Amino acid sequence: MMMQGEGWAVWRHRDFRWLATGQGLSWLGDAFQPIALAAGVLLHDGSKTDLGIILTLSMVTRVVCMLAGGVWADRLMPQRIMVVADIVRLGAALGIAALFASGAWSVASLAALAMVSSAAGAFFMPAFIALKPNLVPTAERQTANAMLTMLQTGAMIVGSATGGALVALTGSATGFLINGVSFVASAVCVTRVRVQPVRQERTGFFDELRGGLRAITSRPWLRAGILGATAYHLGNGMLLVLIPSIAIHELGGPTALGLIEAATGVGGLIGGIVAMRIKVGRPLLLAWPMLAALPLGLLSYVWPQRLAVVLMCTVAGYLALMFLEVLWETAIQHHVPQEQLARVGSWDSLLSWVIFPLGSSLAGPFADTFGTKQVFAVACSYMAVAALSPLLTRQTRELRSSSTPSAPRTAQPSVSSESMVSLTGS
């Protein structure tokens, strides 16, 4: 293990500066969206069921579109997809703002626009995954990933803190207007990124889709990690339902829940700083035990069930979680060819999104039957075992952090003649 001093030096890379600036502003705007949507529906004659329908349809749309987004992001220049996705999300945000401003919203209209935005996001994220490793030299990828993690966490903290007050003062339409402006900032900054990653030659949509899955199954460390994370998210879905219940009923009400949310952000920021400065020879040998630290720390919700202890364990747990995410993402960038990164990322995200709602749906019935604390303790223990399961694979324990880049950063795209017309269907 060694300390790295480059830290903020990744900002000297022009393409990284542009992407980080655009995404930082976009993440800040994204933090306004859930607050504005919930307030707009629940405070204006809507119900929790109405909000649940909108969120569920949005999530289903993202799941349905995610694999297609991965295929296209490995075909085209990522910047093209990201710009079009931002323009589509801008239109959806402005449409929702207009509905709330006029007071003429309905569940159907909000759900339709939320689904459009989610579909665009399902194309944006794989393209973002494919673009990131090309922004800096190979040796600085972990530092760049950590910096982006810090930006995202910081933006969510600031955006959530200011978003609630602003929406309460000016209304939900303002929140979505700010969200829309952030998409403009993102699109403008993405157009300034000049790097050209290697792209996948077209062999047919379904063959390319299977190629992304083969990239996972042919690498035991990657397969074991994704399966372990998928199992982990089943328990995670339960905890995200049970944590608010325990916080409100046992730890001090909404104020306690707010402090816990703040603690997750603080832990994430510290985790990004740690990941930015520390590199290890065998990253996954450390990463998976770090993931197990989070659910073990969350057992403090059951015992000793004191807010101060819960907050300290939450900070420590989310520090470990962010460190894991940076190490995992960097390992994939080092050991998976550039032209497969988007599809691998979309398969990884798909499995998490699919299993997560199942855990959330089981939490209530299980808690009613067996007791909240008992289910919480079992879920935490199960998550710790799932987090450690990838270490049963020898390649996971032996994977090295250094590797030869799969392609030079300045390589020309293999499908440079393609345009976004094919993607949009227009």
Short mmCIF file of C-alpha atoms in Angstrom, two decimals:
data_model
loop_
_atom_site.label_atom_id
_atom_site.label_comp_id
_atom_site.label_asym_id
_atom_site.label_seq_id
_atom_site.Cartn_x
_atom_site.Cartn_y
_atom_site.Cartn_z
CA MET A 1 0.00 0.00 0.00
CA MET A 2 1.33 3.44 -0.84
CA MET A 3 0.26 7.01 -0.42
CA GLN A 4 -0.25 9.07 -3.56
CA GLY A 5 0.29 12.78 -3.55
CA GLU A 6 -1.20 13.80 -6.89
CA GLY A 7 -4.66 14.54 -5.43
CA TRP A 8 -5.99 17.62 -7.16
CA ALA A 9 -3.39 17.31 -9.91
CA VAL A 10 -5.89 15.41 -12.07
CA TRP A 11 -7.46 18.81 -12.77
CA ARG A 12 -4.47 19.63 -14.99
CA HIS A 13 -5.99 17.36 -17.65
CA ARG A 14 -8.22 19.45 -19.89
CA ASP A 15 -10.79 16.76 -20.70
CA PHE A 16 -11.14 15.78 -17.06
CA ARG A 17 -11.72 19.42 -16.06
CA TRP A 18 -14.53 19.82 -18.53
CA LEU A 19 -16.28 16.57 -17.69
CA ALA A 20 -15.90 17.00 -13.91
CA THR A 21 -17.20 20.57 -14.07
CA GLY A 22 -20.23 19.60 -16.12
CA GLN A 23 -21.05 16.57 -14.02
CA GLY A 24 -20.57 18.43 -10.76
CA LEU A 25 -23.18 20.97 -11.86
CA SER A 26 -25.47 18.23 -13.18
CA TRP A 27 -25.26 16.26 -9.93
CA LEU A 28 -26.06 19.44 -8.04
CA GLY A 29 -29.19 19.88 -10.14
CA ASP A 30 -30.12 16.23 -9.77
CA ALA A 31 -30.28 16.67 -6.00
CA PHE A 32 -33.23 19.07 -6.47
CA GLN A 33 -35.27 16.57 -8.49
CA PRO A 34 -36.51 14.05 -5.86
CA ILE A 35 -37.32 16.83 -3.40
CA ALA A 36 -39.21 18.86 -6.00
CA LEU A 37 -41.12 15.83 -7.26
CA ALA A 38 -42.17 14.62 -3.83
CA ALA A 39 -43.19 18.10 -2.70
CA GLY A 40 -45.02 18.84 -5.93
CA VAL A 41 -47.10 15.68 -5.70
CA LEU A 42 -47.66 15.29 -1.96
CA LEU A 43 -48.33 18.95 -1.20
CA HIS A 44 -50.74 19.47 -4.09
CA ASP A 45 -53.50 16.91 -3.70
CA GLY A 46 -51.36 13.90 -4.59
CA SER A 47 -50.89 10.77 -2.53
CA LYS A 48 -48.05 8.46 -1.61
CA THR A 49 -49.52 5.98 -4.05
CA ASP A 50 -49.36 8.57 -6.84
CA LEU A 51 -45.71 9.27 -6.06
CA GLY A 52 -44.97 5.53 -5.88
CA ILE A 53 -46.50 4.96 -9.32
CA ILE A 54 -44.37 7.71 -10.86
CA LEU A 55 -41.17 6.45 -9.23
CA THR A 56 -41.86 2.82 -10.08
CA LEU A 57 -42.55 3.54 -13.75
CA SER A 58 -39.41 5.66 -13.87
CA MET A 59 -37.33 2.83 -12.39
CA VAL A 60 -38.83 0.21 -14.73
CA THR A 61 -38.05 2.41 -17.73
CA ARG A 62 -34.43 2.75 -16.66
CA VAL A 63 -34.11 -1.02 -16.28
CA VAL A 64 -35.67 -1.69 -19.69
CA CYS A 65 -33.43 0.82 -21.49
CA MET A 66 -30.17 0.18 -19.65
CA LEU A 67 -28.80 -2.68 -21.77
CA ALA A 68 -29.62 -0.86 -25.00
CA GLY A 69 -27.81 2.18 -23.62
CA GLY A 70 -24.72 0.06 -22.99
CA VAL A 71 -24.67 -1.29 -26.55
CA TRP A 72 -25.01 2.13 -28.12
CA ALA A 73 -22.44 3.70 -25.81
CA ASP A 74 -19.89 1.12 -26.97
CA ARG A 75 -20.79 1.83 -30.61
CA LEU A 76 -20.80 5.62 -30.78
CA MET A 77 -18.66 8.36 -29.31
CA PRO A 78 -19.85 8.65 -25.70
CA GLN A 79 -19.96 12.44 -25.93
CA ARG A 80 -22.65 12.29 -28.63
CA ILE A 81 -24.92 10.10 -26.56
CA MET A 82 -24.37 12.19 -23.42
CA VAL A 83 -25.26 15.46 -25.17
CA VAL A 84 -28.45 14.04 -26.72
CA ALA A 85 -29.42 12.49 -23.39
CA ASP A 86 -28.92 15.83 -21.63
CA ILE A 87 -31.08 17.61 -24.22
CA VAL A 88 -33.86 15.04 -23.76
CA ARG A 89 -33.64 15.33 -19.96
CA LEU A 90 -33.71 19.13 -20.29
CA GLY A 91 -36.98 18.89 -22.20
CA ALA A 92 -38.47 16.53 -19.62
CA ALA A 93 -37.42 18.75 -16.70
CA LEU A 94 -38.89 21.87 -18.33
CA GLY A 95 -42.08 19.96 -19.07
CA ILE A 96 -42.47 18.89 -15.43
CA ALA A 97 -41.69 22.44 -14.29
CA ALA A 98 -44.45 23.76 -16.55
CA LEU A 99 -46.93 21.20 -15.19
CA PHE A 100 -46.23 22.18 -11.59
CA ALA A 101 -46.21 25.90 -12.39
CA SER A 102 -49.62 25.67 -14.06
CA GLY A 103 -51.07 23.32 -11.46
CA ALA A 104 -52.40 21.16 -14.31
CA TRP A 105 -50.32 18.09 -13.56
CA SER A 106 -51.64 14.57 -13.47
CA VAL A 107 -50.04 11.27 -12.50
CA ALA A 108 -50.07 10.19 -16.15
CA SER A 109 -48.34 13.34 -17.42
CA LEU A 110 -45.70 13.35 -14.68
CA ALA A 111 -45.05 9.63 -15.12
CA ALA A 112 -44.67 10.03 -18.89
CA LEU A 113 -42.08 12.81 -18.54
CA ALA A 114 -40.28 10.98 -15.72
CA MET A 115 -40.06 7.90 -17.94
CA VAL A 116 -38.59 9.96 -20.78
CA SER A 117 -35.99 11.38 -18.40
CA SER A 118 -35.15 7.92 -17.03
CA ALA A 119 -34.77 6.48 -20.52
CA ALA A 120 -32.33 9.25 -21.41
CA GLY A 121 -30.46 8.63 -18.15
CA ALA A 122 -30.19 4.94 -19.05
CA PHE A 123 -28.28 5.97 -22.19
CA PHE A 124 -26.25 8.68 -20.46
CA MET A 125 -24.76 6.55 -17.68
CA PRO A 126 -23.10 3.81 -19.80
CA ALA A 127 -21.64 6.51 -22.05
CA PHE A 128 -20.26 8.29 -18.99
CA ILE A 129 -18.73 5.00 -17.81
CA ALA A 130 -17.09 4.46 -21.20
CA LEU A 131 -15.68 7.98 -21.35
CA LYS A 132 -14.18 8.33 -17.86
CA PRO A 133 -11.05 6.14 -18.16
CA ASN A 134 -9.90 8.06 -21.25
CA LEU A 135 -9.66 11.42 -19.50
CA VAL A 136 -6.41 10.81 -17.60
CA PRO A 137 -3.35 8.54 -17.90
CA THR A 138 -3.79 4.99 -16.63
CA ALA A 139 -1.81 5.63 -13.44
CA GLU A 140 -4.22 8.43 -12.43
CA ARG A 141 -7.51 6.64 -13.02
CA GLN A 142 -8.12 5.81 -9.36
CA THR A 143 -7.46 9.40 -8.36
CA ALA A 144 -9.83 10.67 -11.07
CA ASN A 145 -12.55 8.21 -10.03
CA ALA A 146 -12.17 9.26 -6.41
CA MET A 147 -12.38 12.94 -7.34
CA LEU A 148 -15.59 12.36 -9.30
CA THR A 149 -17.02 10.40 -6.35
CA MET A 150 -16.23 13.31 -4.05
CA LEU A 151 -17.86 15.76 -6.46
CA GLN A 152 -21.00 13.66 -6.69
CA THR A 153 -21.28 13.20 -2.94
CA GLY A 154 -20.59 16.86 -2.24
CA ALA A 155 -23.12 17.98 -4.84
CA MET A 156 -25.78 15.76 -3.33
CA ILE A 157 -25.12 17.11 0.16
CA VAL A 158 -25.25 20.75 -0.95
CA GLY A 159 -28.13 20.21 -3.36
CA SER A 160 -30.26 18.32 -0.84
CA ALA A 161 -29.65 20.92 1.86
CA THR A 162 -30.50 23.88 -0.36
CA GLY A 163 -33.11 22.12 -2.47
CA GLY A 164 -35.52 21.53 0.39
CA ALA A 165 -35.44 25.16 1.49
CA LEU A 166 -35.70 26.52 -2.05
CA VAL A 167 -38.57 24.26 -3.05
CA ALA A 168 -40.42 25.11 0.17
CA LEU A 169 -39.96 28.82 -0.55
CA THR A 170 -40.59 29.00 -4.31
CA GLY A 171 -42.32 25.77 -5.31
CA SER A 172 -41.50 22.57 -7.17
CA ALA A 173 -41.34 24.25 -10.58
CA THR A 174 -38.18 26.08 -9.50
CA GLY A 175 -36.52 22.81 -8.51
CA PHE A 176 -37.08 21.33 -11.95
CA LEU A 177 -35.99 24.55 -13.68
CA ILE A 178 -32.68 24.31 -11.81
CA ASN A 179 -32.44 20.65 -12.75
CA GLY A 180 -32.99 21.60 -16.39
CA VAL A 181 -30.31 24.29 -16.31
CA SER A 182 -27.87 21.74 -14.90
CA PHE A 183 -28.44 19.53 -17.96
CA VAL A 184 -27.53 22.48 -20.18
CA ALA A 185 -24.30 22.94 -18.23
CA SER A 186 -23.53 19.24 -18.56
CA ALA A 187 -24.15 19.20 -22.33
CA VAL A 188 -21.99 22.28 -22.94
CA CYS A 189 -19.10 20.86 -20.93
CA VAL A 190 -19.33 17.45 -22.62
CA THR A 191 -18.98 19.09 -26.04
CA ARG A 192 -15.58 20.40 -24.89
CA VAL A 193 -14.24 16.88 -24.22
CA ARG A 194 -12.06 15.95 -27.21
CA VAL A 195 -10.78 12.48 -26.35
CA GLN A 196 -11.86 9.71 -28.75
CA PRO A 197 -12.15 6.27 -27.15
CA VAL A 198 -11.92 3.05 -29.16
CA ARG A 199 -15.40 1.91 -30.16
CA GLN A 200 -16.99 -1.47 -30.78
CA GLU A 201 -17.35 -2.51 -34.43
CA ARG A 202 -20.95 -3.37 -35.15
CA THR A 203 -21.78 -7.07 -35.33
CA GLY A 204 -25.49 -6.86 -34.60
CA PHE A 205 -27.31 -5.56 -31.55
CA PHE A 206 -27.94 -8.86 -29.79
CA ASP A 207 -24.47 -10.20 -30.56
CA GLU A 208 -22.97 -7.06 -29.06
CA LEU A 209 -25.29 -7.35 -26.07
CA ARG A 210 -24.13 -10.92 -25.51
CA GLY A 211 -20.57 -9.70 -25.93
CA GLY A 212 -20.99 -7.52 -22.86
CA LEU A 213 -22.24 -10.49 -20.88
CA ARG A 214 -19.34 -12.63 -22.15
CA ALA A 215 -16.92 -9.95 -20.98
CA ILE A 216 -18.27 -10.56 -17.47
CA THR A 217 -18.57 -14.35 -17.50
CA SER A 218 -15.07 -14.81 -18.98
CA ARG A 219 -13.49 -12.94 -16.05
CA PRO A 220 -14.01 -14.88 -12.80
CA TRP A 221 -13.19 -11.88 -10.59
CA LEU A 222 -15.73 -9.72 -12.43
CA ARG A 223 -18.42 -12.38 -12.44
CA ALA A 224 -17.95 -13.10 -8.75
CA GLY A 225 -18.00 -9.41 -7.89
CA ILE A 226 -21.20 -8.65 -9.78
CA LEU A 227 -22.98 -11.71 -8.37
CA GLY A 228 -21.85 -10.82 -4.86
CA ALA A 229 -23.02 -7.22 -5.28
CA THR A 230 -26.36 -8.40 -6.66
CA ALA A 231 -26.93 -10.59 -3.62
CA TYR A 232 -25.81 -7.70 -1.41
CA HIS A 233 -28.41 -5.36 -2.90
CA LEU A 234 -31.23 -7.69 -1.91
CA GLY A 235 -30.45 -6.94 1.73
CA ASN A 236 -29.67 -3.32 0.95
CA GLY A 237 -33.17 -2.86 -0.44
CA MET A 238 -34.56 -4.05 2.89
CA LEU A 239 -32.39 -1.72 4.95
CA LEU A 240 -33.41 1.36 3.01
CA VAL A 241 -37.00 0.68 4.08
CA LEU A 242 -36.19 -0.27 7.68
CA ILE A 243 -33.64 2.47 8.45
CA PRO A 244 -36.16 5.37 8.25
CA SER A 245 -38.59 3.42 10.41
CA ILE A 246 -36.03 2.78 13.16
CA ALA A 247 -34.64 6.33 12.93
CA ILE A 248 -38.05 7.95 13.27
CA HIS A 249 -39.54 5.62 15.90
CA GLU A 250 -36.47 4.71 17.97
CA LEU A 251 -33.70 7.27 17.45
CA GLY A 252 -35.36 10.67 17.59
CA GLY A 253 -37.72 11.26 14.69
CA PRO A 254 -37.14 13.22 11.46
CA THR A 255 -34.24 15.15 13.00
CA ALA A 256 -32.38 11.88 13.57
CA LEU A 257 -33.08 10.77 10.02
CA GLY A 258 -31.70 14.05 8.71
CA LEU A 259 -28.52 13.62 10.75
CA ILE A 260 -28.13 10.09 9.43
CA GLU A 261 -28.46 11.32 5.84
CA ALA A 262 -25.80 13.94 6.55
CA ALA A 263 -23.54 11.26 8.04
CA THR A 264 -23.76 9.20 4.84
CA GLY A 265 -22.58 12.23 2.88
CA VAL A 266 -19.73 12.96 5.25
CA GLY A 267 -18.61 9.33 5.10
CA GLY A 268 -18.75 9.39 1.32
CA LEU A 269 -16.61 12.53 1.11
CA ILE A 270 -13.99 11.11 3.45
CA GLY A 271 -14.04 7.84 1.51
CA GLY A 272 -13.33 9.73 -1.69
CA ILE A 273 -10.39 11.51 -0.08
CA VAL A 274 -8.97 8.22 1.19
CA ALA A 275 -9.38 6.55 -2.22
CA MET A 276 -7.74 9.52 -3.90
CA ARG A 277 -4.60 9.17 -1.81
CA ILE A 278 -4.16 5.45 -1.16
CA LYS A 279 -3.42 2.79 -3.76
CA VAL A 280 -3.01 -0.90 -3.10
CA GLY A 281 -1.38 -3.68 -5.09
CA ARG A 282 -4.36 -6.04 -4.87
CA PRO A 283 -7.38 -3.73 -4.74
CA LEU A 284 -10.19 -6.29 -4.55
CA LEU A 285 -8.53 -8.11 -1.66
CA LEU A 286 -9.20 -4.92 0.32
CA ALA A 287 -12.33 -3.69 -1.46
CA TRP A 288 -14.73 -6.50 -0.57
CA PRO A 289 -13.94 -6.51 3.17
CA MET A 290 -14.48 -2.74 3.03
CA LEU A 291 -17.97 -3.36 1.67
CA ALA A 292 -18.68 -5.82 4.49
CA ALA A 293 -17.82 -3.08 6.99
CA LEU A 294 -20.96 -1.09 6.12
CA PRO A 295 -23.65 -3.62 7.16
CA LEU A 296 -21.61 -4.65 10.21
CA GLY A 297 -21.55 -1.01 11.29
CA LEU A 298 -25.27 -0.67 10.65
CA LEU A 299 -25.93 -3.31 13.28
CA SER A 300 -25.66 -0.35 15.65
CA TYR A 301 -29.29 0.38 14.70
CA VAL A 302 -30.17 -2.75 16.67
CA TRP A 303 -27.53 -2.50 19.38
CA PRO A 304 -26.68 -0.29 21.20
CA GLN A 305 -29.31 1.74 19.29
CA ARG A 306 -27.89 5.11 20.29
CA LEU A 307 -27.91 7.91 17.76
CA ALA A 308 -24.32 9.01 18.42
CA VAL A 309 -23.04 5.46 17.81
CA VAL A 310 -25.23 5.07 14.72
CA LEU A 311 -23.84 8.31 13.26
CA MET A 312 -20.22 7.29 13.86
CA CYS A 313 -20.81 3.85 12.34
CA THR A 314 -22.63 5.40 9.38
CA VAL A 315 -19.71 7.72 8.63
CA ALA A 316 -17.25 4.81 8.86
CA GLY A 317 -19.46 2.51 6.80
CA TYR A 318 -20.00 4.95 3.94
CA LEU A 319 -16.30 5.81 3.96
CA ALA A 320 -15.65 2.11 3.31
CA LEU A 321 -18.42 1.94 0.68
CA MET A 322 -17.03 4.84 -1.35
CA PHE A 323 -13.53 3.40 -1.12
CA LEU A 324 -14.84 0.10 -2.47
CA GLU A 325 -16.66 1.80 -5.34
CA VAL A 326 -13.53 3.62 -6.47
CA LEU A 327 -11.35 0.49 -6.27
CA TRP A 328 -13.95 -1.61 -8.12
CA GLU A 329 -14.49 0.93 -10.87
CA THR A 330 -10.75 1.40 -11.37
CA ALA A 331 -10.20 -2.38 -11.55
CA ILE A 332 -12.80 -2.63 -14.31
CA GLN A 333 -11.20 0.24 -16.22
CA HIS A 334 -7.80 -1.44 -16.01
CA HIS A 335 -8.84 -4.96 -16.96
CA VAL A 336 -11.80 -4.62 -19.35
CA PRO A 337 -11.24 -3.34 -22.93
CA GLN A 338 -12.48 0.19 -23.55
CA GLU A 339 -14.97 -0.88 -26.20
CA GLN A 340 -16.75 -3.15 -23.67
CA LEU A 341 -16.91 -0.85 -20.65
CA ALA A 342 -20.37 0.58 -21.30
CA ARG A 343 -21.99 -2.83 -21.76
CA VAL A 344 -20.27 -4.26 -18.69
CA GLY A 345 -21.44 -1.23 -16.69
CA SER A 346 -25.01 -1.57 -17.97
CA TRP A 347 -25.18 -5.28 -17.07
CA ASP A 348 -23.75 -4.49 -13.63
CA SER A 349 -26.29 -1.72 -13.05
CA LEU A 350 -29.17 -3.79 -14.40
CA LEU A 351 -28.63 -6.61 -11.91
CA SER A 352 -28.53 -4.13 -9.03
CA TRP A 353 -31.66 -2.28 -10.17
CA VAL A 354 -33.62 -5.51 -10.66
CA ILE A 355 -32.87 -7.05 -7.26
CA PHE A 356 -33.05 -3.85 -5.23
CA PRO A 357 -36.85 -3.34 -5.43
CA LEU A 358 -37.38 -6.99 -4.46
CA GLY A 359 -35.58 -6.38 -1.17
CA SER A 360 -37.58 -3.22 -0.56
CA SER A 361 -40.87 -5.02 -1.20
CA LEU A 362 -39.99 -7.81 1.24
CA ALA A 363 -38.91 -5.54 4.09
CA GLY A 364 -42.37 -4.57 5.32
CA PRO A 365 -43.96 -8.03 5.34
CA PHE A 366 -40.88 -9.62 6.93
CA ALA A 367 -40.70 -6.93 9.61
CA ASP A 368 -44.40 -7.34 10.42
CA THR A 369 -43.98 -11.10 10.72
CA PHE A 370 -40.62 -11.48 12.48
CA GLY A 371 -39.97 -8.02 13.97
CA THR A 372 -38.07 -5.03 12.60
CA LYS A 373 -34.91 -5.51 14.66
CA GLN A 374 -34.68 -9.20 13.90
CA VAL A 375 -35.07 -8.69 10.14
CA PHE A 376 -32.61 -5.79 10.26
CA ALA A 377 -29.95 -7.90 12.01
CA VAL A 378 -30.41 -10.82 9.62
CA ALA A 379 -30.25 -8.50 6.59
CA CYS A 380 -27.01 -6.92 7.83
CA SER A 381 -25.42 -10.30 8.48
CA TYR A 382 -26.53 -11.58 5.07
CA MET A 383 -25.06 -8.48 3.37
CA ALA A 384 -21.72 -8.95 5.11
CA VAL A 385 -21.52 -12.55 3.88
CA ALA A 386 -22.52 -11.50 0.34
CA ALA A 387 -19.85 -8.77 0.37
CA LEU A 388 -17.13 -11.27 1.29
CA SER A 389 -18.28 -13.97 -1.15
CA PRO A 390 -16.19 -12.70 -4.13
CA LEU A 391 -13.05 -13.46 -2.13
CA LEU A 392 -13.81 -17.17 -2.59
CA THR A 393 -12.61 -16.70 -6.18
CA ARG A 394 -8.83 -16.90 -6.47
CA GLN A 395 -8.66 -14.34 -9.29
CA THR A 396 -10.40 -11.81 -7.04
CA ARG A 397 -7.73 -12.20 -4.37
CA GLU A 398 -4.86 -12.07 -6.88
CA LEU A 399 -6.02 -9.28 -9.22
CA ARG A 400 -3.35 -6.60 -9.48
CA SER A 401 -4.07 -2.89 -9.69
CA SER A 402 -1.62 -2.21 -12.52
CA SER A 403 -2.22 -3.23 -16.07
CA THR A 404 -1.37 -2.28 -19.60
CA PRO A 405 -4.00 0.03 -21.08
CA SER A 406 -6.30 -1.78 -23.44
CA ALA A 407 -5.93 0.99 -26.02
CA PRO A 408 -4.16 4.35 -26.27
CA ARG A 409 -6.11 7.40 -25.17
CA THR A 410 -5.77 9.02 -28.57
CA ALA A 411 -7.00 6.05 -30.58
CA GLN A 412 -9.46 6.83 -33.35
CA PRO A 413 -12.97 5.42 -33.12
CA SER A 414 -13.76 2.34 -35.13
CA VAL A 415 -17.19 3.70 -36.11
CA SER A 416 -16.37 7.38 -36.48
CA SER A 417 -18.84 7.88 -39.30
CA GLU A 418 -21.89 7.12 -37.14
CA SER A 419 -24.10 9.95 -36.00
CA MET A 420 -26.71 10.40 -33.35
CA VAL A 421 -29.44 10.17 -35.99
CA SER A 422 -29.26 6.39 -35.68
CA LEU A 423 -29.72 6.57 -31.92
CA THR A 424 -32.67 8.92 -31.94
CA GLY A 425 -34.40 7.19 -34.79
CA SER A 426 -35.11 10.50 -36.51
#
